[in-house]
Tab-separated table of C-alpha atoms in Angstrom:
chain	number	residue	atom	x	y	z
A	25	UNK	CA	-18.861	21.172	-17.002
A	26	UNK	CA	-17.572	20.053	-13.609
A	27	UNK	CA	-17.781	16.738	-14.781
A	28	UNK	CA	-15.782	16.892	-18.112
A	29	UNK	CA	-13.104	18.950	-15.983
A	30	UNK	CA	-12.683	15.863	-13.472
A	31	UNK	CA	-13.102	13.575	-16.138
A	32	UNK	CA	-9.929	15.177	-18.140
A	33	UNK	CA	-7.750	16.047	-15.244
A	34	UNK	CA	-5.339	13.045	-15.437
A	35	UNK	CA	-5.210	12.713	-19.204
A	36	UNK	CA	-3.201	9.586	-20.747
A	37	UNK	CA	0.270	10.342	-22.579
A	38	UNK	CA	-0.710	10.050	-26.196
A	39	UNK	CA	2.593	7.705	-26.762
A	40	UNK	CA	4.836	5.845	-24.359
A	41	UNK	CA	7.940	3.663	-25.566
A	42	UNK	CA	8.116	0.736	-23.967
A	43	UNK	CA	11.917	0.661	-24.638
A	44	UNK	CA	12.463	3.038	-21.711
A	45	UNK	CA	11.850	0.437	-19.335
A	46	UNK	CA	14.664	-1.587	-20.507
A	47	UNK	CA	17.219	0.813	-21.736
A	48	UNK	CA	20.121	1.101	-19.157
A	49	UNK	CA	22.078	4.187	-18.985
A	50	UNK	CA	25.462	4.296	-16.912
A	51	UNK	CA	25.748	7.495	-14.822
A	52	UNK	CA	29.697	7.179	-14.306
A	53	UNK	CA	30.043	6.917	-17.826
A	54	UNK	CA	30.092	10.873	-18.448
A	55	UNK	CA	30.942	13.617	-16.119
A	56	UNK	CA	27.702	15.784	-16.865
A	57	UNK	CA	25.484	12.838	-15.639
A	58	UNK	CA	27.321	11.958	-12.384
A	59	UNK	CA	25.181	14.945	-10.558
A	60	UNK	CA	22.396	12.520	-10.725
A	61	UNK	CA	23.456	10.060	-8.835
A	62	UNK	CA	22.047	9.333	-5.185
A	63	UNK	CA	25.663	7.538	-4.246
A	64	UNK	CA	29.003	7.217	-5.334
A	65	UNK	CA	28.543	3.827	-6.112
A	66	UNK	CA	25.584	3.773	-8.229
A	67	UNK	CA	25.666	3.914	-11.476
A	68	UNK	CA	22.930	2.081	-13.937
A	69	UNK	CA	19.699	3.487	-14.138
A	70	UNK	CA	16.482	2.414	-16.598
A	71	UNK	CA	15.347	5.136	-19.109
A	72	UNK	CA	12.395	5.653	-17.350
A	73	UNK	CA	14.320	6.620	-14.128
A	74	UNK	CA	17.058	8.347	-16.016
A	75	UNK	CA	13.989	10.698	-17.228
A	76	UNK	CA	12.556	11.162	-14.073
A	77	UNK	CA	16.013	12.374	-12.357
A	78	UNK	CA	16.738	14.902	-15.527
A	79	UNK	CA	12.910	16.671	-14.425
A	80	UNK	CA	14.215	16.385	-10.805
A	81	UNK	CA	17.075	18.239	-12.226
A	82	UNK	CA	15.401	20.690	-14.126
A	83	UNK	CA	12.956	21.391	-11.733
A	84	UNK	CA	15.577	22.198	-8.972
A	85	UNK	CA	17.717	24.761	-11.824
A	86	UNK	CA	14.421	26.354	-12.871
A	87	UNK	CA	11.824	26.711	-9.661
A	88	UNK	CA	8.303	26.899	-10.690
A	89	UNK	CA	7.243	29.786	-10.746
A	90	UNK	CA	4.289	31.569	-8.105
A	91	UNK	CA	1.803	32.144	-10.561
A	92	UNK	CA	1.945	28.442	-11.528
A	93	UNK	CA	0.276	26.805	-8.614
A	94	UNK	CA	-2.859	25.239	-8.416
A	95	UNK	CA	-5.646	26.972	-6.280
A	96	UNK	CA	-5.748	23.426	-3.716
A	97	UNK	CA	-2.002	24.013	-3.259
A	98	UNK	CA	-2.788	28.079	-2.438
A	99	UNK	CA	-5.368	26.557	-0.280
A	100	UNK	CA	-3.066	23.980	1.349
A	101	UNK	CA	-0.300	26.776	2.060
A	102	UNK	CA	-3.271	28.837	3.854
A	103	UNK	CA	-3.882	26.009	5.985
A	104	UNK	CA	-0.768	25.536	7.182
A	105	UNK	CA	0.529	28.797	7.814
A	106	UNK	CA	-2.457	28.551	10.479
A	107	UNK	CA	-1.872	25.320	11.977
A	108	UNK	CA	1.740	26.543	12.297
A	109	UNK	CA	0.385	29.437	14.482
A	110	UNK	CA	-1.481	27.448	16.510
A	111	UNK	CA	-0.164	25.006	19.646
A	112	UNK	CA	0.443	21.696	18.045
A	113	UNK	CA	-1.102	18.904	19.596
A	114	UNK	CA	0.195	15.196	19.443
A	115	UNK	CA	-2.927	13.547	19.935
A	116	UNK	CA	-5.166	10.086	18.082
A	117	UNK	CA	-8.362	12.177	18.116
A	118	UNK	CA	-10.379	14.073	15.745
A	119	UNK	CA	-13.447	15.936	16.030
A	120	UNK	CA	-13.765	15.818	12.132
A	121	UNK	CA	-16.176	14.645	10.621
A	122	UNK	CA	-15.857	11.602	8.160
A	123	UNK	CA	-17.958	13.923	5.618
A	124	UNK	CA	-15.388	16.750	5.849
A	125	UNK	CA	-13.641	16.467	2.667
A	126	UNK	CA	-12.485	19.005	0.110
A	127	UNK	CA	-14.548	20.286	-2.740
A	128	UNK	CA	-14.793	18.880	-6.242
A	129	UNK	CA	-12.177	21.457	-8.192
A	130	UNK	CA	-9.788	20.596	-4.845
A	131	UNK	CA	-9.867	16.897	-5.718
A	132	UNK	CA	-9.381	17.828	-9.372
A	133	UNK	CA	-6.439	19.880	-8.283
A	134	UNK	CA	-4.771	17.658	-5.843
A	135	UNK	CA	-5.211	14.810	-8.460
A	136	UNK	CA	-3.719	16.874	-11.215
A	137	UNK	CA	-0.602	18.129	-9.427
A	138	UNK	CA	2.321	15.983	-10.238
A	139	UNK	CA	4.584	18.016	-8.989
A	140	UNK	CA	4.538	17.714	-4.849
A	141	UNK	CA	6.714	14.900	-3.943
A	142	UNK	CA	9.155	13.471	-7.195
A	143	UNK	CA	10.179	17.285	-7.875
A	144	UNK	CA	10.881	18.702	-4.613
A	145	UNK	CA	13.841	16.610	-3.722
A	146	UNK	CA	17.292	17.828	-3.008
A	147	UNK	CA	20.768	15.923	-3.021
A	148	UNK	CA	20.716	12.869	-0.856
A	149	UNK	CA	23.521	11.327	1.518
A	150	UNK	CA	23.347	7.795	2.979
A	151	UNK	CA	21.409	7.229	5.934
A	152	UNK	CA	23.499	6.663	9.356
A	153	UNK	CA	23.327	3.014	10.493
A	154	UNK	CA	23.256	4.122	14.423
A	155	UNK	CA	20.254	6.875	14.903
A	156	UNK	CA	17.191	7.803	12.807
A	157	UNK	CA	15.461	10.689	13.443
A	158	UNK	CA	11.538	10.910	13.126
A	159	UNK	CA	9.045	13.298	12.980
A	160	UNK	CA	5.559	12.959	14.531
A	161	UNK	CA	2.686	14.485	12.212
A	162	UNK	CA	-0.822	14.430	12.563
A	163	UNK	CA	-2.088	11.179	11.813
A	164	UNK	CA	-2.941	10.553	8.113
A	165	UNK	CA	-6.264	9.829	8.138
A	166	UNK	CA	-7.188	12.050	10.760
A	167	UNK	CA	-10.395	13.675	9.025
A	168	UNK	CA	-12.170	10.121	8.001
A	169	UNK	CA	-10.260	7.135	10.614
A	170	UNK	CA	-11.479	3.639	9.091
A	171	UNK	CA	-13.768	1.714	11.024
A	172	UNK	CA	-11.933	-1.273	11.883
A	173	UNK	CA	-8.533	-2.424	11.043
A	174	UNK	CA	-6.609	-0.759	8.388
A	175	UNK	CA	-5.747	-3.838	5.921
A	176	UNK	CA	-4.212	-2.106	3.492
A	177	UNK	CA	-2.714	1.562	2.830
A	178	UNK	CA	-0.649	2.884	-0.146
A	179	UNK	CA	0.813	6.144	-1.667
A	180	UNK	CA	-0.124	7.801	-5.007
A	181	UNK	CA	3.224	7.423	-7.309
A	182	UNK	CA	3.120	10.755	-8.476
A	183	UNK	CA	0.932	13.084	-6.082
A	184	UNK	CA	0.839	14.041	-2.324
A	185	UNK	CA	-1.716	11.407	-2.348
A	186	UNK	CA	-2.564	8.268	0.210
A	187	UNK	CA	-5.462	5.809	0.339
A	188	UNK	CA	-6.592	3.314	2.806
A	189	UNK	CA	-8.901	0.571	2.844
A	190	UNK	CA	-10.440	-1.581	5.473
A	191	UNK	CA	-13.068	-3.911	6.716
A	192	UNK	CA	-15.550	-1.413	6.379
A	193	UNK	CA	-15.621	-1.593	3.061
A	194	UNK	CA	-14.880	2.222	2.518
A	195	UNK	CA	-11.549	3.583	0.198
A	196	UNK	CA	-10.257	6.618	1.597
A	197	UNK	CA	-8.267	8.966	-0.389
A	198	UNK	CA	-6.177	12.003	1.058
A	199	UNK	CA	-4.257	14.833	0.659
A	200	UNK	CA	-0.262	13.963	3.071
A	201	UNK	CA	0.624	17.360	4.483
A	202	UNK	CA	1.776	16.375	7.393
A	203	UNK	CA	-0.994	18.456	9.285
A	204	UNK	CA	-4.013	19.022	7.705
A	205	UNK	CA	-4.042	15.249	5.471
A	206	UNK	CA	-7.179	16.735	3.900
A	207	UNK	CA	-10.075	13.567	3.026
A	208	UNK	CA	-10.376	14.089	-0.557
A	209	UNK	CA	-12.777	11.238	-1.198
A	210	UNK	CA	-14.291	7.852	-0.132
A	211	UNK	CA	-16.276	5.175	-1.786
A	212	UNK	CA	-18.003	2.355	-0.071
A	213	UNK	CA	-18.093	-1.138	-2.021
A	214	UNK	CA	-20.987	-2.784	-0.300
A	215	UNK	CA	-20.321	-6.104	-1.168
A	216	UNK	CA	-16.461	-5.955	-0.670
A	217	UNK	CA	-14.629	-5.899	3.126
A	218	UNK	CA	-10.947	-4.517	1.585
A	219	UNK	CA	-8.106	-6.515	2.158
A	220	UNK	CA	-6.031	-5.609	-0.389
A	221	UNK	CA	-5.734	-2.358	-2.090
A	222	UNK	CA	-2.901	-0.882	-4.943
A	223	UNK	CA	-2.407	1.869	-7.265
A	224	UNK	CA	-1.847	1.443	-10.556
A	225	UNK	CA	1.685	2.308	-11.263
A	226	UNK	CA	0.095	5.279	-13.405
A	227	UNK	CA	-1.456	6.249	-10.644
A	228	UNK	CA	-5.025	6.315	-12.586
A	229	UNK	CA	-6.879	3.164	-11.114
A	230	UNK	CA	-7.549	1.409	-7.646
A	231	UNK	CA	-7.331	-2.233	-7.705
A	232	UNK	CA	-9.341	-3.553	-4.732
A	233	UNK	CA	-9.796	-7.013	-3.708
A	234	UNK	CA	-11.555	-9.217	-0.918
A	235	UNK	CA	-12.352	-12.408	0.470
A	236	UNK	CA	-14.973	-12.837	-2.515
A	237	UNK	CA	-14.941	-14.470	-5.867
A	238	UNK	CA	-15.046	-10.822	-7.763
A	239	UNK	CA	-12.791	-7.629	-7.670
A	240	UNK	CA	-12.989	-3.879	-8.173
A	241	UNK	CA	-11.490	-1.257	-10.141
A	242	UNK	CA	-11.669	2.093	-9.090
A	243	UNK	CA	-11.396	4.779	-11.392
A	244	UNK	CA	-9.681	7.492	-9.976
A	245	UNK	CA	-10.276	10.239	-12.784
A	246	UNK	CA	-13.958	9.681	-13.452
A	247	UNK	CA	-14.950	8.130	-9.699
A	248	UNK	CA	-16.217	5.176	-11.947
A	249	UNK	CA	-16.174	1.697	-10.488
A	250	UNK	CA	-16.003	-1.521	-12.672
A	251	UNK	CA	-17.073	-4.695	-10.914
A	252	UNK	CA	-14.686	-7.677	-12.321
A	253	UNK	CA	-16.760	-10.700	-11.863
A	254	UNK	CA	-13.547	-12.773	-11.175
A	255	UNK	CA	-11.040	-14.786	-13.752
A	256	UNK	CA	-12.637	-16.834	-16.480
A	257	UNK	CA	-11.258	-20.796	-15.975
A	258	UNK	CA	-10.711	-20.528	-12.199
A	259	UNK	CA	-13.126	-21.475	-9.595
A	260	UNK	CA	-10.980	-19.366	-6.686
A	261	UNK	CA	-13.489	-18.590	-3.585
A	262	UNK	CA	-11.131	-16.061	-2.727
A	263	UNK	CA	-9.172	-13.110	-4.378
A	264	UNK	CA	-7.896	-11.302	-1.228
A	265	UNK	CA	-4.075	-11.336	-2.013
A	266	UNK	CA	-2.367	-9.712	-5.506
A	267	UNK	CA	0.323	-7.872	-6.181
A	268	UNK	CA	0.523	-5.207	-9.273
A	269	UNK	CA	3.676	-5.407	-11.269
A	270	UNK	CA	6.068	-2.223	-11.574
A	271	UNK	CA	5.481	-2.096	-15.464
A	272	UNK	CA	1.704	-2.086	-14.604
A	273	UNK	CA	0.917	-5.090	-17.062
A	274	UNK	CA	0.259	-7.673	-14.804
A	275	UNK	CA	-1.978	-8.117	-11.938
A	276	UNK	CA	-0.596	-11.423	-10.439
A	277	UNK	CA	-3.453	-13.124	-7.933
A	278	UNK	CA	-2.770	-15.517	-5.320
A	279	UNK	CA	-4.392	-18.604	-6.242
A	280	UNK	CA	-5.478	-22.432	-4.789
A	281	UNK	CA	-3.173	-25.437	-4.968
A	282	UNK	CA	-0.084	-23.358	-5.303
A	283	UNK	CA	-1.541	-21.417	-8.513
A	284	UNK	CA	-0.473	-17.691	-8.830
A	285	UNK	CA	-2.654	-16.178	-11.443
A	286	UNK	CA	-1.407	-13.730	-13.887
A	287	UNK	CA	-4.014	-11.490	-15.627
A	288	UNK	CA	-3.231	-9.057	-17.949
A	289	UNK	CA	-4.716	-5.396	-16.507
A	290	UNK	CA	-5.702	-4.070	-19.711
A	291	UNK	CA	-8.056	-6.586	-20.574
A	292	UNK	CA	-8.403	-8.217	-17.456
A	293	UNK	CA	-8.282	-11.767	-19.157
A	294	UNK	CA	-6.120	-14.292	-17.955
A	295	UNK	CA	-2.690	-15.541	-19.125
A	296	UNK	CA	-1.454	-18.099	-17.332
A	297	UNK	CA	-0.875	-19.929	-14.552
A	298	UNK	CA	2.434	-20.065	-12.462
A	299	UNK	CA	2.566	-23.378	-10.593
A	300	UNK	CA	4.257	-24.270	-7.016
A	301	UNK	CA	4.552	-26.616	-4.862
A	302	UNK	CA	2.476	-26.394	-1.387
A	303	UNK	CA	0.297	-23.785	-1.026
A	304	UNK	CA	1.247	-19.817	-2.084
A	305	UNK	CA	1.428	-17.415	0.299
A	306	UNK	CA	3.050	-14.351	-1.033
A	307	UNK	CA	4.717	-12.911	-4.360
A	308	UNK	CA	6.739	-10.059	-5.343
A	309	UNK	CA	8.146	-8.328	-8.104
A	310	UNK	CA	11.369	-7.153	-9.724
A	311	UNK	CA	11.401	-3.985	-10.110
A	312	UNK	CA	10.966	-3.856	-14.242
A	313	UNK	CA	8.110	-6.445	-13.590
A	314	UNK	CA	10.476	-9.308	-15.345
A	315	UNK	CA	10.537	-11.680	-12.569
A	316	UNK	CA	8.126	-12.653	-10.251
A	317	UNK	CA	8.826	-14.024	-6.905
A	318	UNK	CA	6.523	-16.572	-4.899
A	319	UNK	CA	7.036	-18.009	-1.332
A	320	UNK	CA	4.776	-21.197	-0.475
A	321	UNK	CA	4.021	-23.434	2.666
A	322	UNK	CA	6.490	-25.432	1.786
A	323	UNK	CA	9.395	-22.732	2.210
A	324	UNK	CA	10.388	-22.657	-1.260
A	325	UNK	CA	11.205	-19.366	-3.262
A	326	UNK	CA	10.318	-19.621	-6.964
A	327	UNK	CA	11.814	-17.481	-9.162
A	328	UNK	CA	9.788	-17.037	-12.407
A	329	UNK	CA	10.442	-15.463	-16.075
A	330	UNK	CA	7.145	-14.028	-16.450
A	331	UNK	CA	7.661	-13.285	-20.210
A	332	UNK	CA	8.875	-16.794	-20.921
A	333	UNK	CA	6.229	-18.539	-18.256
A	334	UNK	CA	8.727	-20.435	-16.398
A	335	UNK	CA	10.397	-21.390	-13.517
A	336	UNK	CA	14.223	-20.003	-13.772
A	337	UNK	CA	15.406	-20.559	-9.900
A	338	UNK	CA	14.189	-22.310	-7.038
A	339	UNK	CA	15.619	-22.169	-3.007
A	340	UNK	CA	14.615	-23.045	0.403
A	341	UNK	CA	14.114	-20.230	2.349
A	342	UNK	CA	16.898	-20.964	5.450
A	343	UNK	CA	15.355	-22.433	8.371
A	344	UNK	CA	11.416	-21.423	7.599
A	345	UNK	CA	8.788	-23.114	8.805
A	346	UNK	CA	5.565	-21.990	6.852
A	347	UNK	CA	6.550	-19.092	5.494
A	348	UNK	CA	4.359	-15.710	5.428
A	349	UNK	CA	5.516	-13.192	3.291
A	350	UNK	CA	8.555	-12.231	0.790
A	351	UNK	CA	9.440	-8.775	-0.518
A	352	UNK	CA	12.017	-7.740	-3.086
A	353	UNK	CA	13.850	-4.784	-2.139
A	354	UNK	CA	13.371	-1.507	-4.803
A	355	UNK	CA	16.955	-1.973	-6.427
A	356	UNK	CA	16.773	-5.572	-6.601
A	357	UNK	CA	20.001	-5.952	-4.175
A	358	UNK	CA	17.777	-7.331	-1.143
A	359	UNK	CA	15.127	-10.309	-0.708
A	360	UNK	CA	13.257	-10.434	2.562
A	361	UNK	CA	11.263	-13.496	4.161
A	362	UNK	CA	9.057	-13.757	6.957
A	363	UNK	CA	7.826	-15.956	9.398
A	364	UNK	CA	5.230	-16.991	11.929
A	365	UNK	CA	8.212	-17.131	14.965
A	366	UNK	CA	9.053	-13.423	14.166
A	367	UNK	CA	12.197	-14.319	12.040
A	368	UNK	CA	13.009	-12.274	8.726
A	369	UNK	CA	15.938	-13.465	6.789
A	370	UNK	CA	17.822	-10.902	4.309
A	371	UNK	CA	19.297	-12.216	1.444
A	372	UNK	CA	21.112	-10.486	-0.791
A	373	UNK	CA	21.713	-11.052	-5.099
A	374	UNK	CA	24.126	-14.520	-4.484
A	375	UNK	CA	20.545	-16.583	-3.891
A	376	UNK	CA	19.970	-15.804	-7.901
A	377	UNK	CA	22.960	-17.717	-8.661
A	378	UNK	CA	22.356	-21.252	-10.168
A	379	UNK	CA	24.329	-23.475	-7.932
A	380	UNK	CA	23.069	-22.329	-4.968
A	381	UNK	CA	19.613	-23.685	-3.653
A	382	UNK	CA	19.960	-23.496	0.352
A	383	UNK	CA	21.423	-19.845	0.410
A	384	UNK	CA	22.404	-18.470	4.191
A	385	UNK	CA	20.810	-14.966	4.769
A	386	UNK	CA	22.976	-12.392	5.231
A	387	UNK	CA	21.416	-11.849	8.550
A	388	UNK	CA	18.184	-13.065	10.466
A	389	UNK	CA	16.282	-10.493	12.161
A	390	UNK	CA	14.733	-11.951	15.309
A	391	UNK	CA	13.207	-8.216	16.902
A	392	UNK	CA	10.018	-9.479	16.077
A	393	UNK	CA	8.178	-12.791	18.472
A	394	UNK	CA	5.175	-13.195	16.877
A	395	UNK	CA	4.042	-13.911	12.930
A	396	UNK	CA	5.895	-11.245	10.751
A	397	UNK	CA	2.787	-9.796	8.741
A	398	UNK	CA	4.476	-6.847	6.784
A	399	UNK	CA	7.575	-5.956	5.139
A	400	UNK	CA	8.453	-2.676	3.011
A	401	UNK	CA	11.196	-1.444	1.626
A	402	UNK	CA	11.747	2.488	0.847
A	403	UNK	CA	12.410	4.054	-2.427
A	404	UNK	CA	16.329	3.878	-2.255
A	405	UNK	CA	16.421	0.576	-0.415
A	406	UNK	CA	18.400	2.049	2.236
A	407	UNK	CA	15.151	1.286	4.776
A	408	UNK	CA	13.326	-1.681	5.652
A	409	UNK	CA	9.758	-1.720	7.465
A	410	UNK	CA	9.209	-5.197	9.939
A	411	UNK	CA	6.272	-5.562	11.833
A	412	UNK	CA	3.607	-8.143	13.113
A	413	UNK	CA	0.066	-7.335	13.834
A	414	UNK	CA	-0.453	-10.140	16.882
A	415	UNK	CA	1.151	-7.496	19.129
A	416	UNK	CA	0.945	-4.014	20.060
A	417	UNK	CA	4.121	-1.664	18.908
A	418	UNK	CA	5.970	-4.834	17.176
A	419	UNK	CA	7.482	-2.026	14.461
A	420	UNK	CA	10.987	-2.297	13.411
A	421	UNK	CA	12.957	-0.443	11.125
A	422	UNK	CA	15.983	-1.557	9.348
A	423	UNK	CA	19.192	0.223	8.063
A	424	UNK	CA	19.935	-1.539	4.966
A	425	UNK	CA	22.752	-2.621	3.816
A	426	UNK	CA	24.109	-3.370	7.191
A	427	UNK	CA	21.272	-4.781	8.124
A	428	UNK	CA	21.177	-2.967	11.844
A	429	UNK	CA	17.996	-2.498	13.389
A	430	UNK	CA	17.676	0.994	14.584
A	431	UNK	CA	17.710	0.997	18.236
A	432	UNK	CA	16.126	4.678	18.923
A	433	UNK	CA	12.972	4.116	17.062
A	434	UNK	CA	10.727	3.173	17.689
A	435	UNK	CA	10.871	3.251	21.752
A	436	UNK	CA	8.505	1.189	23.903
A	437	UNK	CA	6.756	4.907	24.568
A	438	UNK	CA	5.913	4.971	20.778
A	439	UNK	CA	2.037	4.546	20.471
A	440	UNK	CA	1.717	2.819	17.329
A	441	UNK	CA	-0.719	0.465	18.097
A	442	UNK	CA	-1.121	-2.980	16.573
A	443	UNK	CA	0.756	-2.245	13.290
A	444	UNK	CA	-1.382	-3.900	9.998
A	445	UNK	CA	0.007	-1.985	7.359
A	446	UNK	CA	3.028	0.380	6.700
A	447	UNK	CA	4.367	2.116	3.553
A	448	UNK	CA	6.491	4.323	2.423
A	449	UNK	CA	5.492	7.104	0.219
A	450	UNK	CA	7.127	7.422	-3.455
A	451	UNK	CA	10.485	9.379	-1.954
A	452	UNK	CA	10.329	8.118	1.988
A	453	UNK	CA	9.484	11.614	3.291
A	454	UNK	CA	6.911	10.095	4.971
A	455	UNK	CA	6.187	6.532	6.677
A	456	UNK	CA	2.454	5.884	7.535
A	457	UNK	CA	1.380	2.850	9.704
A	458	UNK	CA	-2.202	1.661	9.860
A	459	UNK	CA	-3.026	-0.283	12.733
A	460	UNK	CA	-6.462	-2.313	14.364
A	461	UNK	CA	-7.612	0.849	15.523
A	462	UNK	CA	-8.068	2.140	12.307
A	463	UNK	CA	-5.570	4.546	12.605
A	464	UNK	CA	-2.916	5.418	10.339
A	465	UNK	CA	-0.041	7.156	12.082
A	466	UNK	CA	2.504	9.299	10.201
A	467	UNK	CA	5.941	10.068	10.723
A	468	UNK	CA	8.048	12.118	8.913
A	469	UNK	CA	11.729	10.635	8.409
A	470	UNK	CA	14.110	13.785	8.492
A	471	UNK	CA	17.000	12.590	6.335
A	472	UNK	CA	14.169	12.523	3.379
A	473	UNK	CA	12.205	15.610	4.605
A	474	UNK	CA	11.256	17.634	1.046
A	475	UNK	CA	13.678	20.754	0.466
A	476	UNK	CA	11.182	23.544	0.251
């Protein structure tokens, strides 16, 4: 019985449109829909996001009621309400046990609840270029820490939700609270050290990859694990970097000889083959999953039609020797590169423009002095997340769009370790950083703090 309930708790939609994801709706263009907007200047939204701001909408007009929360949320509260009474302690260690973790109907519960972060939030106002104010919490992972690094850490879209996976080969998944960050449930892939690890953008399945020839999906409704034995025509020894597209029909590895690999993730067959110059070394996506964007050795950034299977721009990243990463900001307005001398270079939309192929940045970072391993942008691209991983505390956070690193945080007193990998969660109430200690450290950022 237990099993059928964990089995349905997440069930499908029984029809989607795929025209939501490229309607575009203008929220200046009537008076009733300019209370959505997160700015005065913004203005069109996709269908899908249009829907998701008319629930935020309805669920601020019409609270949810008492009698409508889930038992693990009851639960949660409890816990709380006690840790609240107690002295708080700002402190790395844990007497918990890794196999403390919450019971089956929790996890069913947790899992369930869509309702935690996306419909909580209030009105938003731009975030100050000059001071940022942040909130220590307990650190994330608290109950199970990872043994070894943390390679790779990532939010649920949709639930209170964060998983981390490591060297160790385990997948962690909690419940964010900000105190407690119940464990809710690990799985250890024997054969697999984790480098890279993604939800699904319907927040069902766990793509997890390595430096092996195979991959894994994780199941996160059933606890099932499918073992994909890699990508029929390619001979690649190694499968450690992808990237999952925003419409959640691509799965886009990094390949050899400058290949990035696009398989489709329903079938997990291949489709084709994007082709660069050099060798890749990171890609990102547009945020409909149109375009995808590749950075190689070389210093090139590709630009590619994904539906069409083409190249549609090309540019050389300003100054970069051997490039190491590129990320595409959430509203498409930014493009961020990093390098192994600690440089990142913004760019803004003018490097999509046709006559342009040696676009300036609008400004180059240089905080960091040593290889720039990570870069995230938050949910309303108002944030960017800079760090390198040769070198303890080399964390920066940048006010976007002036591009001003924040000068108050973090402070040379802020133990953050050796930062390997940050994110943001779905609405940038909280930033978690995983570092070689196997840590992850959370912060809460106040301007986003949930309106309870």
């Amino acid at each position: 019985m237990q099993k059928e309930k964990f089995l349905g708790y997440l069930q499908a939609p029984a029809w989607t449109d795929d025209d939501d994801g490229r309607l575009q709706i203008s929220l200046q263009g009537a008076q009733r829909l300019k209370k959505l907007r997160k700015s005065e200047e913004e203005d069109i939204v996709s269908g899908q996001e249009y829907e998701r701001r008319l629930r935020q909408q309805f669920a601020r007009i019409y609270p949810r009621p008492a009698w409508a929360k889930l038992p693990s949320e009851k639960k949660l509260e409890s816990k709380k309400r006690k840790a609240e009474a107690g002295e708080y302690e700002d402190s790395d260690a844990s007497d918990q046990s890794d196999d403390d973790q919450l019971d089956e109907e929790e996890r069913i519960d947790l899992l369930k609840s869509t309702y935690g972060i996306l419909e909580r939030r209030g009105t938003r106002q731009l975030l100050s270029s000059k001071h940022i104010d942040m909130i220590r919490m307990k650190n994330a992972n608290q109950m199970a820490p990872t043994k070894g690094p943390i390679m790779s850490l990532g939010f649920h879209p949709n639930a209170q939700v964060m998983m981390t996976g490591g060297l160790d080969k385990t997948l962690r998944l909690f419940q964010v609270d900000g105190r407690v960050n119940p464990k809710i449930q690990s799985m250890r892939f024997k054969d697999l050290p984790i480098y890279t690890a993604a939800f699904h953008t319907s927040g069902d399945q766990i793509v997890l990859s390595g430096r092996r020839k195979h991959y894994y999906i994780y199941d996160v409704q059933s606890g099932a694990v499918d073992k994909c034995p890699g990508i029929w025509g390619r001979d690649e020894k190694s499968l450690e970097k992808f990237s999952i597209s925003p419409c959640g029909k691509y799965i886009a590895f990094l390949g050899n000889s400058g290949h990035i690999i696009l398989v489709s993730y329903l079938t997990k067959q291949w489709i084709a083959n994007l082709k660069m110059n050099g060798t890749v070394v990171s890609a990102d996506w547009s945020s409909d999953g149109r375009y995808l964007f590749g950075i190689g050795s070389l210093g090139e950034v590709y630009q590619w039609d994904v539906g069409q299977r083409e190249c549609v721009k090309r540019w050389q990243d300003d100054g970069s020797l051997r490039p190491h990463i590129i990320r595409v900001s959430r509203n498409d307005k930014f493009f961020a590169t990093g390098s192994p001398s600690g440089i990142v270079n913004l760019y803004d939309q003018s490097v999509l423009q046709s006559d342009i192929t040696r676009p300036k940045p609008i400004k180059a970072i240089g905080n960091l002095t040593t290889t720039v391993s990570d870069i995230q942008f938050n949910h309303d691209s108002q944030l960017m997340a800079i760090s390198s991983a040769r070198k303890r505390n080399s964390f920066k956070l940048v006010h976007l769009p002036s591009a001003t690193v924040f000068s108050n945080w973090p402070t040379d007193r802020t133990p953050l370790g050796a930062v390997t990998a940050s994110a943001f969660s779905p609405n940038s109430d909280y930033l978690a950083l995983g570092n070689r200690q196997g840590r992850v450290v959370l912060y809460g950022i106040k301007h986003y703090t949930l309106q309870q």
